[in-house]
């Protein structure tokens, strides 16, 4: 685990260093200073009130929470591979089947959004397809078909990756919505939804994983687990992601912040730059 952490840290250092030195924010200096000054005038309470009044902000926070609850639950993968498949080494294969499609999907996201004309269409379509892929994943798990599970896991990972790639852009659009409707700039505070969702979701996911394992009768280091524990492991690894996909898809179907901004501009005769 230590060596894996060191390798990840080195990769992150390289990638983040590239971002720091080569990614430049294109903002007019006067406009940027004006935004910062305007936001600093707002108290924490005033900013919080603006946040909770923005339904799109709350939706994005919910997406983050669901994503990281699922990440916490996914930590039981090692138990699933050990006690259901009897081969803990399979965890690496399944992790790769989730990670690499995500990387490919992230790279394709800008082109997909450009072609579709909006993040909304790409995100919702991806999750609708992922809904059916998760059904295939569950069936594969119930019949014990590893190739079937891996195949549907790869396709599902590709389908949900655009949301991961464009969430920050959605946050920016949500901040613009607050500015349009309330006349206040809270860009910095608006981006807190990511850290808020990660902390809440990560904490809940980890705690929930432990509680569900205990409820299923998991016995640490036991060579064989009870039938109730095996059923719980199947629910957590197969069924829980399916539930989060459904809930996230419902949220995404209502996350029409791009259209809301366009409608506001149209109603107020705002010309696009």
PDB file of N, CA and C in Angstrom, residues 65-141:
ATOM      1  N   UNK A  65     -22.077  13.833  -3.425  1.00  0.00           N
ATOM      2  CA  UNK A  65     -22.299  12.969  -2.258  1.00  0.00           C
ATOM      3  C   UNK A  65     -22.560  11.537  -2.695  1.00  0.00           C
ATOM      4  N   UNK A  66     -23.427  11.366  -3.683  1.00  0.00           N
ATOM      5  CA  UNK A  66     -23.737  10.017  -4.175  1.00  0.00           C
ATOM      6  C   UNK A  66     -22.499   9.337  -4.745  1.00  0.00           C
ATOM      7  N   UNK A  67     -21.720  10.104  -5.498  1.00  0.00           N
ATOM      8  CA  UNK A  67     -20.507   9.546  -6.115  1.00  0.00           C
ATOM      9  C   UNK A  67     -19.542   9.036  -5.063  1.00  0.00           C
ATOM     10  N   UNK A  68     -19.353   9.812  -4.011  1.00  0.00           N
ATOM     11  CA  UNK A  68     -18.364   9.418  -3.008  1.00  0.00           C
ATOM     12  C   UNK A  68     -18.916   8.453  -1.965  1.00  0.00           C
ATOM     13  N   UNK A  69     -20.214   8.387  -1.834  1.00  0.00           N
ATOM     14  CA  UNK A  69     -20.790   7.302  -1.037  1.00  0.00           C
ATOM     15  C   UNK A  69     -20.511   5.990  -1.752  1.00  0.00           C
ATOM     16  N   UNK A  70     -20.728   5.993  -3.070  1.00  0.00           N
ATOM     17  CA  UNK A  70     -20.459   4.802  -3.860  1.00  0.00           C
ATOM     18  C   UNK A  70     -18.976   4.428  -3.813  1.00  0.00           C
ATOM     19  N   UNK A  71     -18.105   5.438  -3.827  1.00  0.00           N
ATOM     20  CA  UNK A  71     -16.668   5.168  -3.735  1.00  0.00           C
ATOM     21  C   UNK A  71     -16.334   4.492  -2.412  1.00  0.00           C
ATOM     22  N   UNK A  72     -16.969   4.961  -1.343  1.00  0.00           N
ATOM     23  CA  UNK A  72     -16.748   4.335  -0.036  1.00  0.00           C
ATOM     24  C   UNK A  72     -17.243   2.910   0.006  1.00  0.00           C
ATOM     25  N   UNK A  73     -18.423   2.675  -0.560  1.00  0.00           N
ATOM     26  CA  UNK A  73     -18.980   1.329  -0.594  1.00  0.00           C
ATOM     27  C   UNK A  73     -18.114   0.399  -1.443  1.00  0.00           C
ATOM     28  N   UNK A  74     -17.544   0.951  -2.515  1.00  0.00           N
ATOM     29  CA  UNK A  74     -16.720   0.141  -3.429  1.00  0.00           C
ATOM     30  C   UNK A  74     -15.483  -0.415  -2.736  1.00  0.00           C
ATOM     31  N   UNK A  75     -15.152   0.137  -1.566  1.00  0.00           N
ATOM     32  CA  UNK A  75     -14.003  -0.369  -0.821  1.00  0.00           C
ATOM     33  C   UNK A  75     -14.146  -1.815  -0.385  1.00  0.00           C
ATOM     34  N   UNK A  76     -15.384  -2.334  -0.430  1.00  0.00           N
ATOM     35  CA  UNK A  76     -15.575  -3.734  -0.025  1.00  0.00           C
ATOM     36  C   UNK A  76     -15.245  -4.693  -1.171  1.00  0.00           C
ATOM     37  N   UNK A  77     -14.752  -4.147  -2.280  1.00  0.00           N
ATOM     38  CA  UNK A  77     -14.414  -4.979  -3.434  1.00  0.00           C
ATOM     39  C   UNK A  77     -13.480  -6.123  -3.085  1.00  0.00           C
ATOM     40  N   UNK A  78     -12.517  -5.870  -2.210  1.00  0.00           N
ATOM     41  CA  UNK A  78     -11.569  -6.923  -1.827  1.00  0.00           C
ATOM     42  C   UNK A  78     -12.278  -8.079  -1.121  1.00  0.00           C
ATOM     43  N   UNK A  79     -13.313  -7.751  -0.330  1.00  0.00           N
ATOM     44  CA  UNK A  79     -14.074  -8.800   0.363  1.00  0.00           C
ATOM     45  C   UNK A  79     -14.911  -9.598  -0.644  1.00  0.00           C
ATOM     46  N   UNK A  80     -15.463  -8.882  -1.617  1.00  0.00           N
ATOM     47  CA  UNK A  80     -16.275  -9.557  -2.637  1.00  0.00           C
ATOM     48  C   UNK A  80     -15.417 -10.542  -3.422  1.00  0.00           C
ATOM     49  N   UNK A  81     -14.240 -10.097  -3.844  1.00  0.00           N
ATOM     50  CA  UNK A  81     -13.370 -10.973  -4.623  1.00  0.00           C
ATOM     51  C   UNK A  81     -12.880 -12.157  -3.798  1.00  0.00           C
ATOM     52  N   UNK A  82     -12.662 -11.904  -2.509  1.00  0.00           N
ATOM     53  CA  UNK A  82     -12.132 -12.963  -1.634  1.00  0.00           C
ATOM     54  C   UNK A  82     -13.180 -14.006  -1.293  1.00  0.00           C
ATOM     55  N   UNK A  83     -14.376 -13.555  -0.906  1.00  0.00           N
ATOM     56  CA  UNK A  83     -15.368 -14.492  -0.389  1.00  0.00           C
ATOM     57  C   UNK A  83     -16.419 -14.950  -1.396  1.00  0.00           C
ATOM     58  N   UNK A  84     -16.614 -14.178  -2.463  1.00  0.00           N
ATOM     59  CA  UNK A  84     -17.580 -14.589  -3.482  1.00  0.00           C
ATOM     60  C   UNK A  84     -16.888 -15.321  -4.614  1.00  0.00           C
ATOM     61  N   UNK A  85     -15.785 -14.748  -5.115  1.00  0.00           N
ATOM     62  CA  UNK A  85     -15.047 -15.379  -6.209  1.00  0.00           C
ATOM     63  C   UNK A  85     -13.892 -16.244  -5.713  1.00  0.00           C
ATOM     64  N   UNK A  86     -13.505 -16.061  -4.457  1.00  0.00           N
ATOM     65  CA  UNK A  86     -12.408 -16.862  -3.916  1.00  0.00           C
ATOM     66  C   UNK A  86     -11.066 -16.500  -4.502  1.00  0.00           C
ATOM     67  N   UNK A  87     -10.918 -15.305  -5.041  1.00  0.00           N
ATOM     68  CA  UNK A  87      -9.658 -14.887  -5.667  1.00  0.00           C
ATOM     69  C   UNK A  87      -9.457 -13.387  -5.485  1.00  0.00           C
ATOM     70  N   UNK A  88      -8.780 -12.971  -4.411  1.00  0.00           N
ATOM     71  CA  UNK A  88      -8.589 -11.539  -4.151  1.00  0.00           C
ATOM     72  C   UNK A  88      -7.801 -10.828  -5.244  1.00  0.00           C
ATOM     73  N   UNK A  89      -7.011 -11.570  -6.030  1.00  0.00           N
ATOM     74  CA  UNK A  89      -6.216 -10.957  -7.096  1.00  0.00           C
ATOM     75  C   UNK A  89      -7.093 -10.346  -8.189  1.00  0.00           C
ATOM     76  N   UNK A  90      -8.360 -10.762  -8.250  1.00  0.00           N
ATOM     77  CA  UNK A  90      -9.269 -10.225  -9.260  1.00  0.00           C
ATOM     78  C   UNK A  90      -9.582  -8.745  -9.034  1.00  0.00           C
ATOM     79  N   UNK A  91      -9.315  -8.255  -7.823  1.00  0.00           N
ATOM     80  CA  UNK A  91      -9.624  -6.858  -7.526  1.00  0.00           C
ATOM     81  C   UNK A  91      -8.898  -5.915  -8.482  1.00  0.00           C
ATOM     82  N   UNK A  92      -7.646  -6.235  -8.797  1.00  0.00           N
ATOM     83  CA  UNK A  92      -6.882  -5.407  -9.714  1.00  0.00           C
ATOM     84  C   UNK A  92      -7.516  -5.359 -11.094  1.00  0.00           C
ATOM     85  N   UNK A  93      -8.001  -6.491 -11.559  1.00  0.00           N
ATOM     86  CA  UNK A  93      -8.639  -6.561 -12.876  1.00  0.00           C
ATOM     87  C   UNK A  93      -9.915  -5.732 -12.905  1.00  0.00           C
ATOM     88  N   UNK A  94     -10.726  -5.868 -11.874  1.00  0.00           N
ATOM     89  CA  UNK A  94     -11.986  -5.122 -11.823  1.00  0.00           C
ATOM     90  C   UNK A  94     -11.742  -3.624 -11.634  1.00  0.00           C
ATOM     91  N   UNK A  95     -10.709  -3.282 -10.865  1.00  0.00           N
ATOM     92  CA  UNK A  95     -10.382  -1.867 -10.667  1.00  0.00           C
ATOM     93  C   UNK A  95      -9.935  -1.242 -11.988  1.00  0.00           C
ATOM     94  N   UNK A  96      -9.141  -1.990 -12.753  1.00  0.00           N
ATOM     95  CA  UNK A  96      -8.683  -1.498 -14.054  1.00  0.00           C
ATOM     96  C   UNK A  96      -9.852  -1.329 -15.009  1.00  0.00           C
ATOM     97  N   UNK A  97     -10.824  -2.243 -14.925  1.00  0.00           N
ATOM     98  CA  UNK A  97     -11.999  -2.174 -15.801  1.00  0.00           C
ATOM     99  C   UNK A  97     -12.859  -0.965 -15.485  1.00  0.00           C
ATOM    100  N   UNK A  98     -12.700  -0.394 -14.311  1.00  0.00           N
ATOM    101  CA  UNK A  98     -13.439   0.812 -13.942  1.00  0.00           C
ATOM    102  C   UNK A  98     -12.622   2.071 -14.205  1.00  0.00           C
ATOM    103  N   UNK A  99     -11.299   1.983 -13.986  1.00  0.00           N
ATOM    104  CA  UNK A  99     -10.459   3.173 -14.062  1.00  0.00           C
ATOM    105  C   UNK A  99     -10.121   3.574 -15.496  1.00  0.00           C
ATOM    106  N   UNK A 100      -9.668   2.642 -16.314  1.00  0.00           N
ATOM    107  CA  UNK A 100      -9.212   2.995 -17.657  1.00  0.00           C
ATOM    108  C   UNK A 100     -10.332   3.510 -18.565  1.00  0.00           C
ATOM    109  N   UNK A 101     -11.534   2.931 -18.520  1.00  0.00           N
ATOM    110  CA  UNK A 101     -12.627   3.527 -19.308  1.00  0.00           C
ATOM    111  C   UNK A 101     -12.935   4.954 -18.863  1.00  0.00           C
ATOM    112  N   UNK A 102     -12.777   5.216 -17.569  1.00  0.00           N
ATOM    113  CA  UNK A 102     -13.005   6.557 -17.056  1.00  0.00           C
ATOM    114  C   UNK A 102     -12.010   7.538 -17.660  1.00  0.00           C
ATOM    115  N   UNK A 103     -10.750   7.117 -17.772  1.00  0.00           N
ATOM    116  CA  UNK A 103      -9.713   7.973 -18.352  1.00  0.00           C
ATOM    117  C   UNK A 103     -10.030   8.273 -19.818  1.00  0.00           C
ATOM    118  N   UNK A 104     -10.417   7.230 -20.551  1.00  0.00           N
ATOM    119  CA  UNK A 104     -10.765   7.403 -21.964  1.00  0.00           C
ATOM    120  C   UNK A 104     -11.977   8.331 -22.104  1.00  0.00           C
ATOM    121  N   UNK A 105     -12.982   8.096 -21.262  1.00  0.00           N
ATOM    122  CA  UNK A 105     -14.197   8.914 -21.312  1.00  0.00           C
ATOM    123  C   UNK A 105     -13.925  10.374 -21.013  1.00  0.00           C
ATOM    124  N   UNK A 106     -13.035  10.640 -20.050  1.00  0.00           N
ATOM    125  CA  UNK A 106     -12.693  12.022 -19.710  1.00  0.00           C
ATOM    126  C   UNK A 106     -12.036  12.724 -20.893  1.00  0.00           C
ATOM    127  N   UNK A 107     -11.187  11.989 -21.612  1.00  0.00           N
ATOM    128  CA  UNK A 107     -10.519  12.572 -22.774  1.00  0.00           C
ATOM    129  C   UNK A 107     -11.509  12.895 -23.891  1.00  0.00           C
ATOM    130  N   UNK A 108     -12.562  12.097 -23.987  1.00  0.00           N
ATOM    131  CA  UNK A 108     -13.551  12.286 -25.057  1.00  0.00           C
ATOM    132  C   UNK A 108     -14.636  13.300 -24.704  1.00  0.00           C
ATOM    133  N   UNK A 109     -14.752  13.627 -23.434  1.00  0.00           N
ATOM    134  CA  UNK A 109     -15.850  14.482 -22.978  1.00  0.00           C
ATOM    135  C   UNK A 109     -15.944  15.827 -23.704  1.00  0.00           C
ATOM    136  N   UNK A 110     -14.850  16.584 -23.855  1.00  0.00           N
ATOM    137  CA  UNK A 110     -14.970  17.878 -24.549  1.00  0.00           C
ATOM    138  C   UNK A 110     -15.559  17.744 -25.959  1.00  0.00           C
ATOM    139  N   UNK A 111     -15.116  16.726 -26.701  1.00  0.00           N
ATOM    140  CA  UNK A 111     -15.627  16.530 -28.060  1.00  0.00           C
ATOM    141  C   UNK A 111     -17.098  16.143 -28.040  1.00  0.00           C
ATOM    142  N   UNK A 112     -17.484  15.310 -27.080  1.00  0.00           N
ATOM    143  CA  UNK A 112     -18.882  14.885 -26.979  1.00  0.00           C
ATOM    144  C   UNK A 112     -19.799  16.061 -26.634  1.00  0.00           C
ATOM    145  N   UNK A 113     -19.348  16.892 -25.700  1.00  0.00           N
ATOM    146  CA  UNK A 113     -20.147  18.051 -25.301  1.00  0.00           C
ATOM    147  C   UNK A 113     -20.287  19.030 -26.465  1.00  0.00           C
ATOM    148  N   UNK A 114     -19.191  19.224 -27.201  1.00  0.00           N
ATOM    149  CA  UNK A 114     -19.229  20.128 -28.347  1.00  0.00           C
ATOM    150  C   UNK A 114     -20.194  19.629 -29.413  1.00  0.00           C
ATOM    151  N   UNK A 115     -20.167  18.324 -29.660  1.00  0.00           N
ATOM    152  CA  UNK A 115     -21.037  17.740 -30.683  1.00  0.00           C
ATOM    153  C   UNK A 115     -22.508  17.777 -30.253  1.00  0.00           C
ATOM    154  N   UNK A 116     -22.759  17.475 -28.972  1.00  0.00           N
ATOM    155  CA  UNK A 116     -24.134  17.449 -28.473  1.00  0.00           C
ATOM    156  C   UNK A 116     -24.693  18.846 -28.253  1.00  0.00           C
ATOM    157  N   UNK A 117     -23.813  19.798 -28.021  1.00  0.00           N
ATOM    158  CA  UNK A 117     -24.267  21.165 -27.814  1.00  0.00           C
ATOM    159  C   UNK A 117     -24.549  21.524 -26.375  1.00  0.00           C
ATOM    160  N   UNK A 118     -24.464  20.552 -25.465  1.00  0.00           N
ATOM    161  CA  UNK A 118     -24.677  20.844 -24.047  1.00  0.00           C
ATOM    162  C   UNK A 118     -24.175  19.698 -23.188  1.00  0.00           C
ATOM    163  N   UNK A 119     -23.786  20.037 -21.965  1.00  0.00           N
ATOM    164  CA  UNK A 119     -23.353  19.011 -21.015  1.00  0.00           C
ATOM    165  C   UNK A 119     -24.546  18.180 -20.563  1.00  0.00           C
ATOM    166  N   UNK A 120     -25.691  18.818 -20.492  1.00  0.00           N
ATOM    167  CA  UNK A 120     -26.910  18.141 -20.023  1.00  0.00           C
ATOM    168  C   UNK A 120     -27.201  16.888 -20.852  1.00  0.00           C
ATOM    169  N   UNK A 121     -27.175  17.011 -22.152  1.00  0.00           N
ATOM    170  CA  UNK A 121     -27.495  15.886 -23.032  1.00  0.00           C
ATOM    171  C   UNK A 121     -26.492  14.753 -22.872  1.00  0.00           C
ATOM    172  N   UNK A 122     -25.211  15.110 -22.829  1.00  0.00           N
ATOM    173  CA  UNK A 122     -24.162  14.093 -22.711  1.00  0.00           C
ATOM    174  C   UNK A 122     -24.265  13.360 -21.379  1.00  0.00           C
ATOM    175  N   UNK A 123     -24.424  14.120 -20.293  1.00  0.00           N
ATOM    176  CA  UNK A 123     -24.473  13.524 -18.960  1.00  0.00           C
ATOM    177  C   UNK A 123     -25.679  12.605 -18.782  1.00  0.00           C
ATOM    178  N   UNK A 124     -26.844  13.088 -19.173  1.00  0.00           N
ATOM    179  CA  UNK A 124     -28.059  12.305 -18.979  1.00  0.00           C
ATOM    180  C   UNK A 124     -28.067  11.066 -19.872  1.00  0.00           C
ATOM    181  N   UNK A 125     -27.642  11.221 -21.117  1.00  0.00           N
ATOM    182  CA  UNK A 125     -27.582  10.075 -22.025  1.00  0.00           C
ATOM    183  C   UNK A 125     -26.634   9.014 -21.493  1.00  0.00           C
ATOM    184  N   UNK A 126     -25.482   9.471 -20.987  1.00  0.00           N
ATOM    185  CA  UNK A 126     -24.503   8.534 -20.443  1.00  0.00           C
ATOM    186  C   UNK A 126     -25.058   7.735 -19.285  1.00  0.00           C
ATOM    187  N   UNK A 127     -25.769   8.399 -18.383  1.00  0.00           N
ATOM    188  CA  UNK A 127     -26.309   7.694 -17.220  1.00  0.00           C
ATOM    189  C   UNK A 127     -27.491   6.802 -17.581  1.00  0.00           C
ATOM    190  N   UNK A 128     -28.239   7.184 -18.601  1.00  0.00           N
ATOM    191  CA  UNK A 128     -29.337   6.315 -19.053  1.00  0.00           C
ATOM    192  C   UNK A 128     -28.787   5.016 -19.626  1.00  0.00           C
ATOM    193  N   UNK A 129     -27.695   5.116 -20.381  1.00  0.00           N
ATOM    194  CA  UNK A 129     -27.062   3.910 -20.920  1.00  0.00           C
ATOM    195  C   UNK A 129     -26.449   3.095 -19.785  1.00  0.00           C
ATOM    196  N   UNK A 130     -25.819   3.812 -18.831  1.00  0.00           N
ATOM    197  CA  UNK A 130     -25.201   3.130 -17.688  1.00  0.00           C
ATOM    198  C   UNK A 130     -26.232   2.351 -16.883  1.00  0.00           C
ATOM    199  N   UNK A 131     -27.470   2.826 -16.862  1.00  0.00           N
ATOM    200  CA  UNK A 131     -28.556   2.124 -16.171  1.00  0.00           C
ATOM    201  C   UNK A 131     -28.685   0.690 -16.695  1.00  0.00           C
ATOM    202  N   UNK A 132     -28.701   0.547 -17.997  1.00  0.00           N
ATOM    203  CA  UNK A 132     -28.832  -0.789 -18.601  1.00  0.00           C
ATOM    204  C   UNK A 132     -27.547  -1.599 -18.452  1.00  0.00           C
ATOM    205  N   UNK A 133     -26.404  -0.911 -18.496  1.00  0.00           N
ATOM    206  CA  UNK A 133     -25.132  -1.617 -18.315  1.00  0.00           C
ATOM    207  C   UNK A 133     -25.025  -2.186 -16.902  1.00  0.00           C
ATOM    208  N   UNK A 134     -25.555  -1.467 -15.936  1.00  0.00           N
ATOM    209  CA  UNK A 134     -25.526  -1.955 -14.555  1.00  0.00           C
ATOM    210  C   UNK A 134     -26.429  -3.166 -14.367  1.00  0.00           C
ATOM    211  N   UNK A 135     -27.513  -3.211 -15.117  1.00  0.00           N
ATOM    212  CA  UNK A 135     -28.365  -4.403 -15.075  1.00  0.00           C
ATOM    213  C   UNK A 135     -27.570  -5.605 -15.570  1.00  0.00           C
ATOM    214  N   UNK A 136     -26.843  -5.417 -16.679  1.00  0.00           N
ATOM    215  CA  UNK A 136     -26.003  -6.495 -17.206  1.00  0.00           C
ATOM    216  C   UNK A 136     -24.929  -6.895 -16.217  1.00  0.00           C
ATOM    217  N   UNK A 137     -24.364  -5.919 -15.496  1.00  0.00           N
ATOM    218  CA  UNK A 137     -23.337  -6.181 -14.488  1.00  0.00           C
ATOM    219  C   UNK A 137     -23.897  -7.040 -13.357  1.00  0.00           C
ATOM    220  N   UNK A 138     -25.119  -6.695 -12.934  1.00  0.00           N
ATOM    221  CA  UNK A 138     -25.765  -7.460 -11.857  1.00  0.00           C
ATOM    222  C   UNK A 138     -26.033  -8.893 -12.294  1.00  0.00           C
ATOM    223  N   UNK A 139     -26.553  -9.046 -13.505  1.00  0.00           N
ATOM    224  CA  UNK A 139     -26.830 -10.397 -14.021  1.00  0.00           C
ATOM    225  C   UNK A 139     -25.542 -11.207 -14.089  1.00  0.00           C
ATOM    226  N   UNK A 140     -24.472 -10.574 -14.574  1.00  0.00           N
ATOM    227  CA  UNK A 140     -23.184 -11.253 -14.641  1.00  0.00           C
ATOM    228  C   UNK A 140     -22.705 -11.690 -13.275  1.00  0.00           C
ATOM    229  N   UNK A 141     -22.918 -10.834 -12.269  1.00  0.00           N
ATOM    230  CA  UNK A 141     -22.514 -11.180 -10.914  1.00  0.00           C
ATOM    231  C   UNK A 141     -23.330 -12.320 -10.336  1.00  0.00           C
TER     232      UNK A 141
END
